[in-house]
Tab-separated table of C-alpha atoms in Angstrom:
chain	number	residue	atom	x	y	z
A	1369	MET	CA	136.507	128.069	74.595
A	1370	ALA	CA	133.044	127.916	76.311
A	1371	ASP	CA	135.147	128.579	79.999
A	1372	PHE	CA	136.160	131.697	78.695
A	1373	SER	CA	132.965	133.106	77.366
A	1374	PRO	CA	130.593	135.780	79.309
A	1375	ASP	CA	127.630	134.085	81.768
A	1376	ALA	CA	125.271	135.947	79.943
A	1377	THR	CA	126.429	134.111	76.522
A	1378	LEU	CA	126.271	130.710	78.354
A	1379	THR	CA	123.235	131.207	79.949
A	1380	ARG	CA	121.029	131.812	76.312
A	1381	GLU	CA	123.313	128.671	74.893
A	1382	ALA	CA	121.849	126.723	77.956
A	1383	GLN	CA	118.516	128.176	77.138
A	1384	ALA	CA	118.262	127.166	73.827
A	1385	GLY	CA	119.572	123.722	74.690
A	1386	GLU	CA	123.006	123.513	75.376
A	1387	VAL	CA	124.007	121.270	78.039
A	1388	ALA	CA	127.778	122.154	77.543
A	1389	ALA	CA	127.365	125.663	78.142
A	1390	LEU	CA	124.735	124.821	81.514
A	1391	GLY	CA	127.547	122.586	82.744
A	1392	ALA	CA	130.423	125.379	82.194
A	1393	LEU	CA	128.101	127.538	84.162
A	1394	LEU	CA	127.683	125.290	87.334
A	1395	ALA	CA	131.156	124.963	87.355
A	1396	ARG	CA	131.765	128.040	86.990
A	1397	HIS	CA	129.596	129.478	89.980
A	1398	GLN	CA	130.235	125.869	92.094
A	1399	ALA	CA	132.116	127.535	94.657
A	1400	GLY	CA	129.723	130.176	95.577
A	1401	MET	CA	126.702	128.014	95.726
A	1402	ARG	CA	128.809	125.846	97.952
A	1403	ALA	CA	129.460	128.867	100.238
A	1404	THR	CA	126.295	129.797	100.261
A	1405	ALA	CA	124.796	126.394	101.487
A	1406	LEU	CA	127.610	126.351	103.713
A	1407	ALA	CA	126.845	129.661	105.437
A	1408	ILE	CA	122.948	128.524	105.768
A	1409	LEU	CA	123.501	125.027	107.041
A	1410	GLY	CA	127.387	124.214	108.051
A	1411	HIS	CA	129.196	121.548	106.899
A	1412	GLY	CA	128.013	118.237	106.197
A	1413	PRO	CA	125.568	116.487	103.988
A	1414	ASP	CA	122.667	118.754	103.818
A	1415	ALA	CA	124.929	121.087	102.420
A	1416	GLU	CA	126.186	119.268	99.675
A	1417	ASP	CA	122.972	117.926	98.691
A	1418	ALA	CA	121.245	121.778	98.432
A	1419	VAL	CA	123.950	122.587	96.156
A	1420	GLN	CA	123.219	119.316	93.891
A	1421	GLU	CA	119.552	119.660	93.853
A	1422	ALA	CA	119.734	123.132	93.104
A	1423	ALA	CA	122.107	122.168	90.042
A	1424	LEU	CA	119.098	119.778	88.904
A	1425	ILE	CA	116.516	122.402	89.418
A	1426	ALA	CA	118.750	125.312	87.118
A	1427	LEU	CA	118.936	122.196	84.540
A	1428	ARG	CA	115.111	122.273	84.272
A	1429	ARG	CA	114.255	126.111	85.289
A	1430	ILE	CA	117.343	127.675	83.352
A	1431	GLY	CA	114.886	129.047	80.868
A	1432	ASP	CA	112.927	131.140	83.718
A	1433	VAL	CA	116.405	133.548	84.154
A	1434	ARG	CA	115.294	137.024	82.592
A	1435	ASP	CA	118.703	139.069	83.087
A	1436	PRO	CA	120.968	136.234	81.662
A	1437	ALA	CA	124.197	138.059	82.949
A	1438	ALA	CA	123.062	137.681	86.291
A	1439	VAL	CA	122.986	133.837	86.662
A	1440	GLY	CA	125.065	133.681	89.527
A	1441	PRO	CA	122.939	135.392	91.808
A	1442	TRP	CA	120.120	133.276	90.683
A	1443	LEU	CA	121.892	129.727	91.325
A	1444	ARG	CA	122.624	131.247	94.598
A	1445	MET	CA	119.033	131.979	95.143
A	1446	ILE	CA	118.279	128.434	94.296
A	1447	VAL	CA	120.551	127.217	96.641
A	1448	ARG	CA	119.440	129.813	99.286
A	1449	ASN	CA	115.673	128.406	98.700
A	1450	ALA	CA	116.886	124.621	98.841
A	1451	CYS	CA	118.377	124.865	102.293
A	1452	ARG	CA	115.694	126.886	103.633
A	1453	MET	CA	113.540	124.310	102.893
A	1454	ARG	CA	115.654	121.466	104.609
A	1455	LEU	CA	115.684	123.975	107.867
A	1456	ARG	CA	111.913	123.651	107.482
A	1457	ALA	CA	111.997	119.877	106.641
A	1458	ARG	CA	114.218	119.509	110.408
A	1459	SER	CA	111.866	121.132	112.661
A	1460	ARG	CA	108.913	119.267	110.824
A	1461	GLU	CA	111.089	116.150	111.075
A	1462	GLN	CA	109.441	114.868	107.573
A	1463	PHE	CA	111.612	115.087	104.686
A	1464	GLY	CA	108.157	115.738	101.783
A	1465	VAL	CA	108.733	119.125	100.462
A	1466	ASP	CA	108.962	119.214	96.817
A	1467	LEU	CA	111.140	121.749	96.092
A	1468	ASP	CA	110.807	122.099	91.985
A	1469	ARG	CA	106.588	122.011	92.703
A	1470	ALA	CA	107.085	124.643	95.695
A	1471	SER	CA	108.794	127.003	93.197
A	1472	ASN	CA	106.278	126.418	90.097
A	1473	ALA	CA	108.016	124.448	88.403
A	1474	PRO	CA	106.606	122.716	85.075
A	1475	GLY	CA	104.726	119.443	85.611
A	1476	PRO	CA	105.749	116.139	84.562
A	1477	ASP	CA	104.336	116.279	80.928
A	1478	GLN	CA	105.790	119.664	80.559
A	1479	VAL	CA	109.111	118.788	81.770
A	1480	LEU	CA	109.442	115.543	79.154
A	1481	ASP	CA	107.776	117.409	76.228
A	1482	GLU	CA	108.987	121.097	76.242
A	1483	HIS	CA	112.445	120.990	78.188
A	1484	ALA	CA	115.116	121.673	76.160
A	1485	LEU	CA	117.619	119.637	77.500
A	1486	ARG	CA	115.081	116.814	78.272
A	1487	ASP	CA	117.377	114.170	76.560
A	1488	TRP	CA	120.452	114.722	78.407
A	1489	VAL	CA	118.455	114.445	81.355
A	1490	TRP	CA	116.986	110.820	80.680
A	1491	HIS	CA	120.038	109.803	78.935
A	1492	ALA	CA	122.010	110.458	82.332
A	1493	ILE	CA	119.085	108.823	84.219
A	1494	GLU	CA	119.305	105.994	82.186
A	1495	GLN	CA	123.082	105.452	83.692
A	1496	LEU	CA	121.851	105.335	87.148
A	1497	THR	CA	121.269	101.853	88.671
A	1498	PRO	CA	117.427	100.744	88.726
A	1499	SER	CA	116.780	101.413	92.551
A	1500	LEU	CA	118.149	104.896	92.266
A	1501	ARG	CA	116.442	105.716	89.066
A	1502	MET	CA	113.223	104.345	90.273
A	1503	THR	CA	113.488	106.669	93.567
A	1504	LEU	CA	114.571	109.974	91.424
A	1505	MET	CA	111.971	109.343	88.614
A	1506	LEU	CA	109.125	109.067	91.192
A	1507	ARG	CA	110.476	112.301	92.805
A	1508	HIS	CA	110.969	114.585	89.976
A	1509	PHE	CA	108.704	113.042	87.431
A	1510	SER	CA	105.905	111.601	89.047
A	1511	GLY	CA	102.976	112.685	91.485
A	1512	VAL	CA	104.666	110.501	94.387
A	1513	THR	CA	106.870	113.326	95.533
A	1514	GLU	CA	106.856	112.874	99.546
A	1515	TYR	CA	109.443	111.169	100.818
A	1516	ASP	CA	107.537	108.847	102.702
A	1517	ALA	CA	105.348	107.989	99.570
A	1518	ILE	CA	108.289	106.932	97.521
A	1519	ALA	CA	109.207	104.878	100.677
A	1520	SER	CA	106.233	103.300	101.151
A	1521	ALA	CA	106.009	102.863	97.026
A	1522	CYS	CA	109.664	101.248	96.731
A	1523	GLY	CA	109.287	98.830	100.558
A	1524	VAL	CA	112.199	100.664	101.543
A	1525	PRO	CA	112.866	103.052	104.634
A	1526	VAL	CA	112.501	107.133	104.606
A	1527	GLY	CA	116.174	107.231	105.435
A	1528	THR	CA	117.101	104.959	102.259
A	1529	VAL	CA	114.990	107.251	99.927
A	1530	ARG	CA	117.023	109.997	101.114
A	1531	SER	CA	120.156	108.238	100.372
A	1532	ARG	CA	118.809	107.178	96.910
A	1533	LEU	CA	118.110	110.528	96.217
A	1534	SER	CA	121.184	112.040	97.453
A	1535	GLU	CA	123.499	109.485	95.827
A	1536	ALA	CA	121.136	110.130	92.317
A	1537	ARG	CA	121.610	113.713	92.556
A	1538	ALA	CA	125.720	113.736	93.115
A	1539	LYS	CA	126.230	111.550	89.641
A	1540	LEU	CA	123.784	113.701	87.771
A	1541	THR	CA	125.220	116.763	89.002
A	1542	SER	CA	128.825	115.071	88.328
A	1543	ALA	CA	127.566	114.070	84.833
A	1544	LEU	CA	126.299	117.446	83.764
A	1545	LEU	CA	129.339	119.011	85.083
A	1546	ALA	CA	131.701	116.737	82.814
A	1547	THR	CA	129.255	116.815	79.769
A	1548	ALA	CA	129.924	117.336	76.523
A	1549	GLY	CA	126.831	118.001	74.975
A	1550	ASP	CA	126.357	115.004	72.939
A	1551	ALA	CA	123.091	114.447	71.005
A	1552	HIS	CA	121.360	111.540	72.792
A	1553	ASP	CA	117.825	109.880	71.210
A	1554	ASP	CA	114.187	111.655	71.939
A	1555	ALA	CA	113.730	110.208	75.431
A	1556	SER	CA	110.257	111.169	75.729
A	1557	LYS	CA	109.119	108.538	73.235
A	1558	LEU	CA	109.716	105.526	76.001
A	1559	SER	CA	107.125	107.676	78.101
A	1560	ARG	CA	104.466	108.626	75.323
A	1561	ALA	CA	104.483	105.035	74.497
A	1562	ALA	CA	104.380	103.809	77.822
A	1563	GLY	CA	101.009	105.618	78.675
A	1564	MET	CA	99.645	104.294	75.128
A	1565	GLU	CA	100.509	100.883	76.770
A	1566	ALA	CA	99.083	101.534	79.881
A	1567	VAL	CA	95.632	102.970	77.883
A	1568	GLU	CA	95.637	99.719	75.765
A	1569	THR	CA	95.913	97.655	79.029
A	1570	MET	CA	93.210	98.960	80.084
A	1571	ALA	CA	90.709	98.318	77.554
A	1572	ALA	CA	91.871	94.949	76.895
A	1573	ALA	CA	91.234	94.259	80.347
A	1574	GLU	CA	87.725	95.610	80.242
A	1575	ARG	CA	87.135	93.497	77.045
A	1576	GLY	CA	87.768	90.480	78.970
A	1577	GLU	CA	91.361	90.294	76.895
A	1578	PHE	CA	93.328	90.697	79.982
A	1579	PRO	CA	94.625	87.320	80.412
A	1580	GLU	CA	96.133	87.247	76.584
A	1581	LEU	CA	97.656	90.480	76.925
A	1582	VAL	CA	99.417	89.270	80.252
A	1583	ARG	CA	100.716	86.029	78.298
A	1584	ASP	CA	101.617	87.944	75.400
A	1585	ARG	CA	103.596	90.999	77.062
A	1586	TRP	CA	104.566	89.937	80.546
A	1587	ALA	CA	107.345	87.598	81.397
A	1588	PRO	CA	106.926	83.803	82.846
A	1589	GLU	CA	108.697	84.820	86.093
A	1590	PHE	CA	106.574	87.905	86.675
A	1591	ARG	CA	105.769	88.717	90.595
A	1592	ILE	CA	103.590	91.322	91.532
A	1593	PHE	CA	103.798	92.874	95.107
A	1594	ALA	CA	100.923	94.962	96.669
A	1595	GLY	CA	101.524	96.795	99.885
A	1596	GLY	CA	104.916	95.581	100.433
A	1597	VAL	CA	103.558	91.930	100.302
A	1598	LEU	CA	104.293	89.183	97.427
A	1599	TYR	CA	100.569	88.904	96.283
A	1600	GLY	CA	101.442	86.471	93.582
A	1601	ASP	CA	102.128	85.601	89.816
A	1602	THR	CA	100.571	86.479	86.864
A	1603	ALA	CA	97.773	84.086	87.586
A	1604	ALA	CA	97.595	86.369	90.835
A	1605	ALA	CA	97.425	89.440	88.779
A	1606	VAL	CA	94.543	88.514	86.359
A	1607	ARG	CA	92.275	87.582	89.408
A	1608	GLY	CA	92.622	91.131	90.858
A	1609	MET	CA	92.031	92.833	87.580
A	1610	ASP	CA	88.866	90.580	87.432
A	1611	SER	CA	88.218	91.142	90.787
A	1612	ASP	CA	88.178	95.017	90.557
A	1613	LEU	CA	86.315	94.536	87.606
A	1614	MET	CA	83.516	92.651	88.301
A	1615	ALA	CA	83.388	95.029	91.716
A	1616	GLY	CA	82.438	97.671	89.118
A	1617	VAL	CA	86.206	99.358	89.524
A	1618	ARG	CA	87.496	101.174	86.393
A	1619	GLN	CA	91.441	102.530	86.281
A	1620	ARG	CA	91.664	105.974	84.247
A	1621	PHE	CA	94.926	106.739	82.988
A	1622	ARG	CA	96.608	109.708	84.544
A	1623	ASN	CA	100.484	109.575	83.655
A	1624	ALA	CA	103.540	107.442	82.300
A	1625	VAL	CA	107.161	107.939	82.814
A	1626	ALA	CA	109.836	104.900	81.484
A	1627	SER	CA	113.136	104.517	81.109
A	1628	ARG	CA	114.840	101.635	79.056
A	1629	ASP	CA	113.841	98.902	81.997
A	1630	LEU	CA	111.631	101.145	84.456
A	1631	ILE	CA	107.779	101.911	84.013
A	1632	ILE	CA	105.706	104.033	86.046
A	1633	TRP	CA	102.295	104.527	85.325
A	1634	GLU	CA	99.890	106.698	87.413
A	1635	MET	CA	96.288	106.001	87.437
A	1636	GLU	CA	92.963	106.955	88.528
A	1637	LEU	CA	90.513	104.635	90.368
A	1638	LEU	CA	86.923	104.842	89.519
A	1639	ASN	CA	84.756	103.216	91.675
A	1640	PRO	CA	80.901	102.423	91.632
A	1641	PRO	CA	78.505	104.182	92.057
A	1642	ASP	CA	77.011	102.499	94.937
A	1643	ASN	CA	80.323	101.867	96.474
A	1644	PRO	CA	82.510	104.905	96.184
A	1645	ASP	CA	85.022	103.249	99.016
A	1646	HIS	CA	85.598	100.154	97.498
A	1647	CYS	CA	88.975	101.491	96.482
A	1648	PRO	CA	91.760	104.226	96.960
A	1649	PRO	CA	91.199	107.294	94.799
A	1650	GLY	CA	94.104	106.198	92.402
A	1651	VAL	CA	96.888	103.462	92.097
A	1652	THR	CA	100.624	103.959	90.821
A	1653	TRP	CA	102.065	101.112	89.164
A	1654	LEU	CA	106.226	100.297	89.463
A	1655	MET	CA	107.308	97.958	86.532
A	1656	ARG	CA	110.352	96.427	85.440
A	1657	GLN	CA	111.037	94.827	82.080
A	1658	ARG	CA	113.528	92.919	80.558
A	1659	GLN	CA	113.945	92.465	76.828
A	1660	GLY	CA	110.651	94.295	76.443
A	1661	ARG	CA	108.512	92.150	78.763
A	1662	ILE	CA	107.310	93.549	82.429
A	1663	THR	CA	109.166	90.868	84.911
A	1664	GLY	CA	107.477	92.787	88.211
A	1665	VAL	CA	104.950	95.199	89.568
A	1666	ARG	CA	104.993	96.848	92.654
A	1667	LEU	CA	101.271	98.806	92.928
A	1668	TYR	CA	101.424	101.845	95.828
A	1669	HIS	CA	98.056	102.970	96.577
A	1670	PRO	CA	98.194	106.484	97.534
A	1671	LYS	CA	97.002	108.125	100.653
A	1672	ARG	CA	93.367	109.613	100.930
A	1673	SER	CA	93.863	113.410	101.013
């Protein structure tokens, strides 16, 4: 039984993609991880959040463990780093530090295409509500990672982003601890298909075929929001795209993340040489779909660096 296997054996199995082995490791070391968080942060929700975030980081970085027998100290080190980030956030009164990126973790494309446990990750994410899923997808798999940026993109307060991330992490951690290691479909196919759709959409727009594409692929009840304000329906979306194209603005695909009913496109905005400040440097499309048709888009423009 996995519960009686040495740490080294479970670690090597987890590095090979066995979700149940990683779940067994986390269950075995959960008490030590929680004690580490309590010693640094004291009793409260921050300590529990730190443990849960450490579990998700472990899920993505288990391949970094060089000494499989020392996985316990490695897990507690991740908890300590997560706690220290929270202490720094308290002192700065901001919550925009990305623990994964700060520790040189793989980028979104590597996580989706190379991680041995990616299918379990996406199957678990699919079980979350759309609002929790969108927040988690932005935080961990897109370029929109800061809390205030996620809040602006989703049109909610920063406190709501924090609570949604906390709830999402708790549910994913519970699922990881309880997993039976079932096989799941290759979830990265959804994101690859979303990326192809983004490229095809922009190419169709430049050919003057955006109205036809919208009619064929977007739902009649479609609504578009920009800057947190309702911009209109499909006709408004077409007008907006035509206006940008006439001004010489083009969108170049950068990244896509998708689940069964949520899609995120990250695009670079290319302004005309004679008007380099016409548009912000980029735009993120947050889309919902039902039965294969887009029902709504929320556009988010990251701040200029």
